Each structure stands twice: as structure tokens, then as C-alpha cells.
Amino acid sequence: MLGLKLPTDPRWVNIVEKNIEEILTDHAYCEQKAASTAISLIVSFPEYTDLVQAMTALVKEEISHFKMVHDRIIARGWILGRERKDEYVVRLMKFFPKGGSRESHLVHRLLYAALIEARSCERFRLLSENIEDNELAEFYRNLMTSEANHYTMFLSFARRYGNREEVDQKWQDLLEYEAEIMKELGKKETMHG
């Protein structure tokens, strides 16, 4: 369903289980960045009313997810660590060339967002099915549905605002590129890397 070309190695969960504090901190910042991305889309493309409405709702949802993760950090007696560089996102964002029309810039941003949400959904599913911490397994099972909805929403907007055939080709090309990135990642207790 997610269209990912290279699934995460299930052994990634073993890496995560060795440092739950680290994955929760990384996850909290992923939720914060997702809210920031939605705000940025509102600021950059205010003329797309349906996008602004959807992103406004998404900001609320993502920041509530941030709070949920932060609450789990606090409940375990930890504090939110400092933000880490997300190597996955940094490398992913190099795929589309800079410049171009506003429309192509919007489509590219939406495709990046769709892919990040798809990978998050896949990682949440892995955690929900394989992590030994029952509370976190249920937490990630519940979040998995939201991430799948976000992925489809971003992809749908990209297809709405761009030429469908071109967007679908860009999406396939981006998926192939992401699979190459993922061959080198998945060895750290980070949500994407």
C-alpha cells in the first residue's frame, strides 16, 4: 500500500529497543518538524485554500502527537533531548532540482512529505508488531493509521496540483531514489535513519 521499494530490515527494531530514550526523542522532533512543514506550506502557498485547510488540521494533529511522545518521555523519567540532524530527510531533499515553477516546487514538497509519512507509517507498523514494550507497541499501532492518512493526503494534493502523469512518474522516481538511500540507513535508533 505504501509503495516503498525497500522495506526496513526488521532488525532495526532490535536497535531501537536498546535505546528507547533516543527513539522517543527523535520521534518527538519528527512530529514537531511535521507540524512545521504544514505551517511552511500554509505560509508558502496561501492561495491554495483546500491545502491551507488541510494543513491547519495537520498542524493540530502533529503537535498533539508531539505532546503524546513528550508525555511518554516524561512518564519514563527522561527529558526531551536535543534535536538531531535527520540524515534521511537531508539526503531525500536533494532529489528534486532547485528552482522551477511555483507549481513544481509545491508538488515536490508534497511528494517529499508523502514519502516521509509513508516511511514513518512503515516504521510505526514495525514497532507496533515487534517491540517488546507493550505500551509502546500499542502507541505505535494507533499512530500508524494517522501516518497512512497523511501519506495519502500529501500524494493526493500533489496529483491535484500537478499533471497526474508527471506527478506519478516523479513519485516512482523518488521512491527508487529513497530505496537507494535506505540501503545505507536503518542502523540507528532514529525514526528514519
PDB file of N, CA and C in Angstrom, residues 19-104:
ATOM      1  N   ASN A  19      17.759   1.446  22.902  1.00  0.00           N
ATOM      2  CA  ASN A  19      17.785   2.850  23.317  1.00  0.00           C
ATOM      3  C   ASN A  19      16.443   3.524  23.043  1.00  0.00           C
ATOM      4  N   ILE A  20      15.473   3.174  23.857  1.00  0.00           N
ATOM      5  CA  ILE A  20      14.116   3.722  23.720  1.00  0.00           C
ATOM      6  C   ILE A  20      14.129   5.240  23.908  1.00  0.00           C
ATOM      7  N   GLU A  21      14.944   5.714  24.824  1.00  0.00           N
ATOM      8  CA  GLU A  21      15.003   7.159  25.068  1.00  0.00           C
ATOM      9  C   GLU A  21      15.391   7.907  23.787  1.00  0.00           C
ATOM     10  N   GLU A  22      16.339   7.383  23.058  1.00  0.00           N
ATOM     11  CA  GLU A  22      16.816   8.012  21.828  1.00  0.00           C
ATOM     12  C   GLU A  22      15.724   8.027  20.750  1.00  0.00           C
ATOM     13  N   ILE A  23      15.029   6.910  20.568  1.00  0.00           N
ATOM     14  CA  ILE A  23      13.997   6.867  19.527  1.00  0.00           C
ATOM     15  C   ILE A  23      12.837   7.791  19.883  1.00  0.00           C
ATOM     16  N   LEU A  24      12.491   7.870  21.153  1.00  0.00           N
ATOM     17  CA  LEU A  24      11.396   8.760  21.532  1.00  0.00           C
ATOM     18  C   LEU A  24      11.770  10.227  21.312  1.00  0.00           C
ATOM     19  N   THR A  25      13.004  10.582  21.620  1.00  0.00           N
ATOM     20  CA  THR A  25      13.448  11.958  21.359  1.00  0.00           C
ATOM     21  C   THR A  25      13.415  12.257  19.870  1.00  0.00           C
ATOM     22  N   ASP A  26      13.957  11.332  19.082  1.00  0.00           N
ATOM     23  CA  ASP A  26      13.957  11.526  17.628  1.00  0.00           C
ATOM     24  C   ASP A  26      12.524  11.611  17.100  1.00  0.00           C
ATOM     25  N   HIS A  27      11.669  10.741  17.590  1.00  0.00           N
ATOM     26  CA  HIS A  27      10.269  10.745  17.150  1.00  0.00           C
ATOM     27  C   HIS A  27       9.586  12.061  17.507  1.00  0.00           C
ATOM     28  N   ALA A  28       9.832  12.569  18.702  1.00  0.00           N
ATOM     29  CA  ALA A  28       9.217  13.846  19.106  1.00  0.00           C
ATOM     30  C   ALA A  28       9.584  14.947  18.108  1.00  0.00           C
ATOM     31  N   TYR A  29      10.851  15.005  17.742  1.00  0.00           N
ATOM     32  CA  TYR A  29      11.265  16.040  16.794  1.00  0.00           C
ATOM     33  C   TYR A  29      10.693  15.802  15.399  1.00  0.00           C
ATOM     34  N   CYS A  30      10.494  14.553  15.016  1.00  0.00           N
ATOM     35  CA  CYS A  30       9.840  14.278  13.731  1.00  0.00           C
ATOM     36  C   CYS A  30       8.425  14.852  13.716  1.00  0.00           C
ATOM     37  N   GLU A  31       7.712  14.696  14.820  1.00  0.00           N
ATOM     38  CA  GLU A  31       6.349  15.245  14.906  1.00  0.00           C
ATOM     39  C   GLU A  31       6.383  16.772  14.860  1.00  0.00           C
ATOM     40  N   GLN A  32       7.334  17.363  15.550  1.00  0.00           N
ATOM     41  CA  GLN A  32       7.469  18.823  15.541  1.00  0.00           C
ATOM     42  C   GLN A  32       7.787  19.317  14.134  1.00  0.00           C
ATOM     43  N   LYS A  33       8.681  18.614  13.439  1.00  0.00           N
ATOM     44  CA  LYS A  33       9.042  19.012  12.067  1.00  0.00           C
ATOM     45  C   LYS A  33       7.861  18.838  11.119  1.00  0.00           C
ATOM     46  N   ALA A  34       7.049  17.820  11.337  1.00  0.00           N
ATOM     47  CA  ALA A  34       5.860  17.624  10.503  1.00  0.00           C
ATOM     48  C   ALA A  34       4.897  18.798  10.674  1.00  0.00           C
ATOM     49  N   ALA A  35       4.730  19.262  11.906  1.00  0.00           N
ATOM     50  CA  ALA A  35       3.884  20.439  12.153  1.00  0.00           C
ATOM     51  C   ALA A  35       4.492  21.667  11.486  1.00  0.00           C
ATOM     52  N   SER A  36       5.811  21.810  11.574  1.00  0.00           N
ATOM     53  CA  SER A  36       6.493  22.952  10.939  1.00  0.00           C
ATOM     54  C   SER A  36       6.349  22.916   9.420  1.00  0.00           C
ATOM     55  N   THR A  37       6.421  21.728   8.841  1.00  0.00           N
ATOM     56  CA  THR A  37       6.250  21.588   7.391  1.00  0.00           C
ATOM     57  C   THR A  37       4.853  22.046   6.982  1.00  0.00           C
ATOM     58  N   ALA A  38       3.857  21.646   7.739  1.00  0.00           N
ATOM     59  CA  ALA A  38       2.481  22.056   7.433  1.00  0.00           C
ATOM     60  C   ALA A  38       2.338  23.573   7.519  1.00  0.00           C
ATOM     61  N   ILE A  39       2.939  24.182   8.533  1.00  0.00           N
ATOM     62  CA  ILE A  39       2.895  25.645   8.667  1.00  0.00           C
ATOM     63  C   ILE A  39       3.608  26.295   7.490  1.00  0.00           C
ATOM     64  N   SER A  40       4.743  25.751   7.104  1.00  0.00           N
ATOM     65  CA  SER A  40       5.508  26.291   5.979  1.00  0.00           C
ATOM     66  C   SER A  40       4.703  26.231   4.680  1.00  0.00           C
ATOM     67  N   LEU A  41       3.965  25.155   4.476  1.00  0.00           N
ATOM     68  CA  LEU A  41       3.125  25.051   3.269  1.00  0.00           C
ATOM     69  C   LEU A  41       2.016  26.107   3.283  1.00  0.00           C
ATOM     70  N   ILE A  42       1.465  26.379   4.447  1.00  0.00           N
ATOM     71  CA  ILE A  42       0.445  27.428   4.562  1.00  0.00           C
ATOM     72  C   ILE A  42       1.048  28.784   4.186  1.00  0.00           C
ATOM     73  N   VAL A  43       2.207  29.075   4.747  1.00  0.00           N
ATOM     74  CA  VAL A  43       2.871  30.364   4.515  1.00  0.00           C
ATOM     75  C   VAL A  43       3.302  30.504   3.055  1.00  0.00           C
ATOM     76  N   SER A  44       3.809  29.426   2.470  1.00  0.00           N
ATOM     77  CA  SER A  44       4.338  29.481   1.108  1.00  0.00           C
ATOM     78  C   SER A  44       3.266  29.451   0.028  1.00  0.00           C
ATOM     79  N   PHE A  45       2.126  28.818   0.318  1.00  0.00           N
ATOM     80  CA  PHE A  45       1.094  28.633  -0.712  1.00  0.00           C
ATOM     81  C   PHE A  45      -0.299  28.982  -0.183  1.00  0.00           C
ATOM     82  N   PRO A  46      -0.486  30.220   0.307  1.00  0.00           N
ATOM     83  CA  PRO A  46      -1.771  30.582   0.920  1.00  0.00           C
ATOM     84  C   PRO A  46      -2.940  30.611  -0.057  1.00  0.00           C
ATOM     85  N   GLU A  47      -2.637  30.690  -1.356  1.00  0.00           N
ATOM     86  CA  GLU A  47      -3.711  30.777  -2.350  1.00  0.00           C
ATOM     87  C   GLU A  47      -4.423  29.443  -2.573  1.00  0.00           C
ATOM     88  N   TYR A  48      -3.855  28.343  -2.069  1.00  0.00           N
ATOM     89  CA  TYR A  48      -4.489  27.029  -2.204  1.00  0.00           C
ATOM     90  C   TYR A  48      -5.343  26.760  -0.961  1.00  0.00           C
ATOM     91  N   THR A  49      -6.571  27.226  -1.006  1.00  0.00           N
ATOM     92  CA  THR A  49      -7.444  27.205   0.174  1.00  0.00           C
ATOM     93  C   THR A  49      -7.632  25.801   0.732  1.00  0.00           C
ATOM     94  N   ASP A  50      -7.849  24.821  -0.131  1.00  0.00           N
ATOM     95  CA  ASP A  50      -8.053  23.464   0.381  1.00  0.00           C
ATOM     96  C   ASP A  50      -6.792  22.919   1.053  1.00  0.00           C
ATOM     97  N   LEU A  51      -5.633  23.279   0.528  1.00  0.00           N
ATOM     98  CA  LEU A  51      -4.373  22.882   1.150  1.00  0.00           C
ATOM     99  C   LEU A  51      -4.207  23.567   2.507  1.00  0.00           C
ATOM    100  N   VAL A  52      -4.508  24.846   2.570  1.00  0.00           N
ATOM    101  CA  VAL A  52      -4.399  25.592   3.831  1.00  0.00           C
ATOM    102  C   VAL A  52      -5.311  24.973   4.892  1.00  0.00           C
ATOM    103  N   GLN A  53      -6.515  24.620   4.501  1.00  0.00           N
ATOM    104  CA  GLN A  53      -7.449  23.996   5.459  1.00  0.00           C
ATOM    105  C   GLN A  53      -6.898  22.664   5.968  1.00  0.00           C
ATOM    106  N   ALA A  54      -6.404  21.855   5.045  1.00  0.00           N
ATOM    107  CA  ALA A  54      -5.871  20.548   5.438  1.00  0.00           C
ATOM    108  C   ALA A  54      -4.619  20.691   6.301  1.00  0.00           C
ATOM    109  N   MET A  55      -3.754  21.641   5.951  1.00  0.00           N
ATOM    110  CA  MET A  55      -2.518  21.827   6.720  1.00  0.00           C
ATOM    111  C   MET A  55      -2.803  22.392   8.103  1.00  0.00           C
ATOM    112  N   THR A  56      -3.826  23.215   8.220  1.00  0.00           N
ATOM    113  CA  THR A  56      -4.212  23.739   9.538  1.00  0.00           C
ATOM    114  C   THR A  56      -4.615  22.587  10.456  1.00  0.00           C
ATOM    115  N   ALA A  57      -5.408  21.674   9.934  1.00  0.00           N
ATOM    116  CA  ALA A  57      -5.805  20.499  10.723  1.00  0.00           C
ATOM    117  C   ALA A  57      -4.588  19.623  11.036  1.00  0.00           C
ATOM    118  N   LEU A  58      -3.682  19.512  10.068  1.00  0.00           N
ATOM    119  CA  LEU A  58      -2.499  18.680  10.263  1.00  0.00           C
ATOM    120  C   LEU A  58      -1.578  19.246  11.343  1.00  0.00           C
ATOM    121  N   VAL A  59      -1.432  20.568  11.377  1.00  0.00           N
ATOM    122  CA  VAL A  59      -0.608  21.192  12.425  1.00  0.00           C
ATOM    123  C   VAL A  59      -1.117  20.767  13.796  1.00  0.00           C
ATOM    124  N   LYS A  60      -2.427  20.854  13.990  1.00  0.00           N
ATOM    125  CA  LYS A  60      -3.016  20.479  15.286  1.00  0.00           C
ATOM    126  C   LYS A  60      -2.733  19.012  15.614  1.00  0.00           C
ATOM    127  N   GLU A  61      -2.900  18.158  14.612  1.00  0.00           N
ATOM    128  CA  GLU A  61      -2.695  16.729  14.841  1.00  0.00           C
ATOM    129  C   GLU A  61      -1.229  16.411  15.145  1.00  0.00           C
ATOM    130  N   GLU A  62      -0.323  16.977  14.356  1.00  0.00           N
ATOM    131  CA  GLU A  62       1.096  16.683  14.555  1.00  0.00           C
ATOM    132  C   GLU A  62       1.601  17.216  15.888  1.00  0.00           C
ATOM    133  N   ILE A  63       1.147  18.385  16.281  1.00  0.00           N
ATOM    134  CA  ILE A  63       1.616  18.923  17.563  1.00  0.00           C
ATOM    135  C   ILE A  63       1.015  18.123  18.726  1.00  0.00           C
ATOM    136  N   SER A  64      -0.183  17.561  18.520  1.00  0.00           N
ATOM    137  CA  SER A  64      -0.742  16.686  19.561  1.00  0.00           C
ATOM    138  C   SER A  64       0.072  15.387  19.636  1.00  0.00           C
ATOM    139  N   HIS A  65       0.558  14.909  18.496  1.00  0.00           N
ATOM    140  CA  HIS A  65       1.430  13.729  18.513  1.00  0.00           C
ATOM    141  C   HIS A  65       2.753  14.048  19.220  1.00  0.00           C
ATOM    142  N   PHE A  66       3.281  15.235  18.968  1.00  0.00           N
ATOM    143  CA  PHE A  66       4.488  15.657  19.675  1.00  0.00           C
ATOM    144  C   PHE A  66       4.253  15.579  21.188  1.00  0.00           C
ATOM    145  N   LYS A  67       3.120  16.116  21.637  1.00  0.00           N
ATOM    146  CA  LYS A  67       2.807  16.099  23.068  1.00  0.00           C
ATOM    147  C   LYS A  67       2.684  14.665  23.593  1.00  0.00           C
ATOM    148  N   MET A  68       2.066  13.796  22.805  1.00  0.00           N
ATOM    149  CA  MET A  68       1.920  12.399  23.225  1.00  0.00           C
ATOM    150  C   MET A  68       3.289  11.728  23.407  1.00  0.00           C
ATOM    151  N   VAL A  69       4.192  11.992  22.475  1.00  0.00           N
ATOM    152  CA  VAL A  69       5.541  11.415  22.588  1.00  0.00           C
ATOM    153  C   VAL A  69       6.260  12.038  23.781  1.00  0.00           C
ATOM    154  N   HIS A  70       6.145  13.358  23.906  1.00  0.00           N
ATOM    155  CA  HIS A  70       6.804  14.045  25.024  1.00  0.00           C
ATOM    156  C   HIS A  70       6.280  13.535  26.360  1.00  0.00           C
ATOM    157  N   ASP A  71       4.983  13.302  26.436  1.00  0.00           N
ATOM    158  CA  ASP A  71       4.399  12.769  27.672  1.00  0.00           C
ATOM    159  C   ASP A  71       4.990  11.396  28.008  1.00  0.00           C
ATOM    160  N   ARG A  72       5.247  10.584  27.002  1.00  0.00           N
ATOM    161  CA  ARG A  72       5.857   9.266  27.252  1.00  0.00           C
ATOM    162  C   ARG A  72       7.298   9.416  27.727  1.00  0.00           C
ATOM    163  N   ILE A  73       8.000  10.390  27.205  1.00  0.00           N
ATOM    164  CA  ILE A  73       9.371  10.660  27.655  1.00  0.00           C
ATOM    165  C   ILE A  73       9.360  11.043  29.135  1.00  0.00           C
ATOM    166  N   ILE A  74       8.476  11.956  29.494  1.00  0.00           N
ATOM    167  CA  ILE A  74       8.366  12.413  30.884  1.00  0.00           C
ATOM    168  C   ILE A  74       7.959  11.272  31.810  1.00  0.00           C
ATOM    169  N   ALA A  75       6.979  10.455  31.366  1.00  0.00           N
ATOM    170  CA  ALA A  75       6.487   9.351  32.198  1.00  0.00           C
ATOM    171  C   ALA A  75       7.590   8.339  32.506  1.00  0.00           C
ATOM    172  N   ARG A  76       8.578   8.263  31.665  1.00  0.00           N
ATOM    173  CA  ARG A  76       9.682   7.326  31.879  1.00  0.00           C
ATOM    174  C   ARG A  76      10.838   7.970  32.662  1.00  0.00           C
ATOM    175  N   GLY A  77      10.619   9.198  33.108  1.00  0.00           N
ATOM    176  CA  GLY A  77      11.631   9.868  33.922  1.00  0.00           C
ATOM    177  C   GLY A  77      12.746  10.522  33.125  1.00  0.00           C
ATOM    178  N   TRP A  78      12.511  10.730  31.838  1.00  0.00           N
ATOM    179  CA  TRP A  78      13.519  11.328  30.973  1.00  0.00           C
ATOM    180  C   TRP A  78      13.126  12.749  30.609  1.00  0.00           C
ATOM    181  N   ILE A  79      14.034  13.451  29.957  1.00  0.00           N
ATOM    182  CA  ILE A  79      13.711  14.772  29.414  1.00  0.00           C
ATOM    183  C   ILE A  79      13.956  14.722  27.906  1.00  0.00           C
ATOM    184  N   LEU A  80      13.307  15.614  27.203  1.00  0.00           N
ATOM    185  CA  LEU A  80      13.482  15.691  25.762  1.00  0.00           C
ATOM    186  C   LEU A  80      14.916  16.109  25.469  1.00  0.00           C
ATOM    187  N   GLY A  81      15.621  15.281  24.737  1.00  0.00           N
ATOM    188  CA  GLY A  81      16.994  15.601  24.363  1.00  0.00           C
ATOM    189  C   GLY A  81      17.025  16.662  23.273  1.00  0.00           C
ATOM    190  N   ARG A  82      18.210  16.978  22.844  1.00  0.00           N
ATOM    191  CA  ARG A  82      18.371  17.980  21.787  1.00  0.00           C
ATOM    192  C   ARG A  82      18.035  17.372  20.432  1.00  0.00           C
ATOM    193  N   GLU A  83      17.642  18.238  19.522  1.00  0.00           N
ATOM    194  CA  GLU A  83      17.297  17.798  18.180  1.00  0.00           C
ATOM    195  C   GLU A  83      18.527  17.232  17.473  1.00  0.00           C
ATOM    196  N   ARG A  84      18.297  16.167  16.724  1.00  0.00           N
ATOM    197  CA  ARG A  84      19.358  15.546  15.935  1.00  0.00           C
ATOM    198  C   ARG A  84      19.148  15.872  14.465  1.00  0.00           C
ATOM    199  N   LYS A  85      20.219  15.874  13.721  1.00  0.00           N
ATOM    200  CA  LYS A  85      20.120  16.062  12.280  1.00  0.00           C
ATOM    201  C   LYS A  85      19.482  14.801  11.699  1.00  0.00           C
ATOM    202  N   ASP A  86      18.489  14.954  10.842  1.00  0.00           N
ATOM    203  CA  ASP A  86      17.813  13.823  10.222  1.00  0.00           C
ATOM    204  C   ASP A  86      18.477  13.546   8.870  1.00  0.00           C
ATOM    205  N   GLU A  87      19.457  12.638   8.877  1.00  0.00           N
ATOM    206  CA  GLU A  87      20.229  12.336   7.678  1.00  0.00           C
ATOM    207  C   GLU A  87      19.327  11.874   6.533  1.00  0.00           C
ATOM    208  N   TYR A  88      18.300  11.118   6.866  1.00  0.00           N
ATOM    209  CA  TYR A  88      17.353  10.629   5.862  1.00  0.00           C
ATOM    210  C   TYR A  88      16.712  11.791   5.107  1.00  0.00           C
ATOM    211  N   VAL A  89      16.165  12.742   5.840  1.00  0.00           N
ATOM    212  CA  VAL A  89      15.480  13.872   5.212  1.00  0.00           C
ATOM    213  C   VAL A  89      16.472  14.745   4.446  1.00  0.00           C
ATOM    214  N   VAL A  90      17.647  14.984   5.017  1.00  0.00           N
ATOM    215  CA  VAL A  90      18.660  15.793   4.337  1.00  0.00           C
ATOM    216  C   VAL A  90      18.995  15.184   2.978  1.00  0.00           C
ATOM    217  N   ARG A  91      19.199  13.877   2.959  1.00  0.00           N
ATOM    218  CA  ARG A  91      19.550  13.208   1.697  1.00  0.00           C
ATOM    219  C   ARG A  91      18.363  13.154   0.738  1.00  0.00           C
ATOM    220  N   LEU A  92      17.187  12.923   1.267  1.00  0.00           N
ATOM    221  CA  LEU A  92      15.979  12.854   0.437  1.00  0.00           C
ATOM    222  C   LEU A  92      15.746  14.172  -0.296  1.00  0.00           C
ATOM    223  N   MET A  93      15.930  15.285   0.407  1.00  0.00           N
ATOM    224  CA  MET A  93      15.635  16.613  -0.142  1.00  0.00           C
ATOM    225  C   MET A  93      16.574  17.021  -1.279  1.00  0.00           C
ATOM    226  N   LYS A  94      17.558  16.200  -1.562  1.00  0.00           N
ATOM    227  CA  LYS A  94      18.480  16.512  -2.659  1.00  0.00           C
ATOM    228  C   LYS A  94      17.987  15.967  -4.000  1.00  0.00           C
ATOM    229  N   PHE A  95      16.876  15.245  -3.984  1.00  0.00           N
ATOM    230  CA  PHE A  95      16.435  14.565  -5.204  1.00  0.00           C
ATOM    231  C   PHE A  95      15.943  15.527  -6.291  1.00  0.00           C
ATOM    232  N   PHE A  96      15.005  16.388  -5.943  1.00  0.00           N
ATOM    233  CA  PHE A  96      14.451  17.290  -6.951  1.00  0.00           C
ATOM    234  C   PHE A  96      15.355  18.499  -7.123  1.00  0.00           C
ATOM    235  N   PRO A  97      15.536  18.945  -8.368  1.00  0.00           N
ATOM    236  CA  PRO A  97      16.389  20.126  -8.587  1.00  0.00           C
ATOM    237  C   PRO A  97      15.753  21.380  -7.998  1.00  0.00           C
ATOM    238  N   LYS A  98      16.587  22.308  -7.599  1.00  0.00           N
ATOM    239  CA  LYS A  98      16.110  23.595  -7.084  1.00  0.00           C
ATOM    240  C   LYS A  98      15.560  24.420  -8.237  1.00  0.00           C
ATOM    241  N   GLY A  99      14.718  25.373  -7.889  1.00  0.00           N
ATOM    242  CA  GLY A  99      14.170  26.255  -8.909  1.00  0.00           C
ATOM    243  C   GLY A  99      12.923  25.671  -9.541  1.00  0.00           C
ATOM    244  N   GLY A 100      12.536  26.216 -10.677  1.00  0.00           N
ATOM    245  CA  GLY A 100      11.326  25.765 -11.356  1.00  0.00           C
ATOM    246  C   GLY A 100      10.129  26.615 -10.964  1.00  0.00           C
ATOM    247  N   SER A 101       8.989  26.231 -11.460  1.00  0.00           N
ATOM    248  CA  SER A 101       7.750  26.992 -11.214  1.00  0.00           C
ATOM    249  C   SER A 101       7.270  26.788  -9.783  1.00  0.00           C
ATOM    250  N   ARG A 102       6.390  27.666  -9.361  1.00  0.00           N
ATOM    251  CA  ARG A 102       5.773  27.514  -8.032  1.00  0.00           C
ATOM    252  C   ARG A 102       5.034  26.185  -7.944  1.00  0.00           C
ATOM    253  N   GLU A 103       4.353  25.842  -9.026  1.00  0.00           N
ATOM    254  CA  GLU A 103       3.589  24.599  -9.034  1.00  0.00           C
ATOM    255  C   GLU A 103       4.504  23.393  -8.851  1.00  0.00           C
ATOM    256  N   SER A 104       5.624  23.361  -9.578  1.00  0.00           N
ATOM    257  CA  SER A 104       6.525  22.209  -9.439  1.00  0.00           C
ATOM    258  C   SER A 104       7.168  22.198  -8.052  1.00  0.00           C
TER     259      SER A 104
END
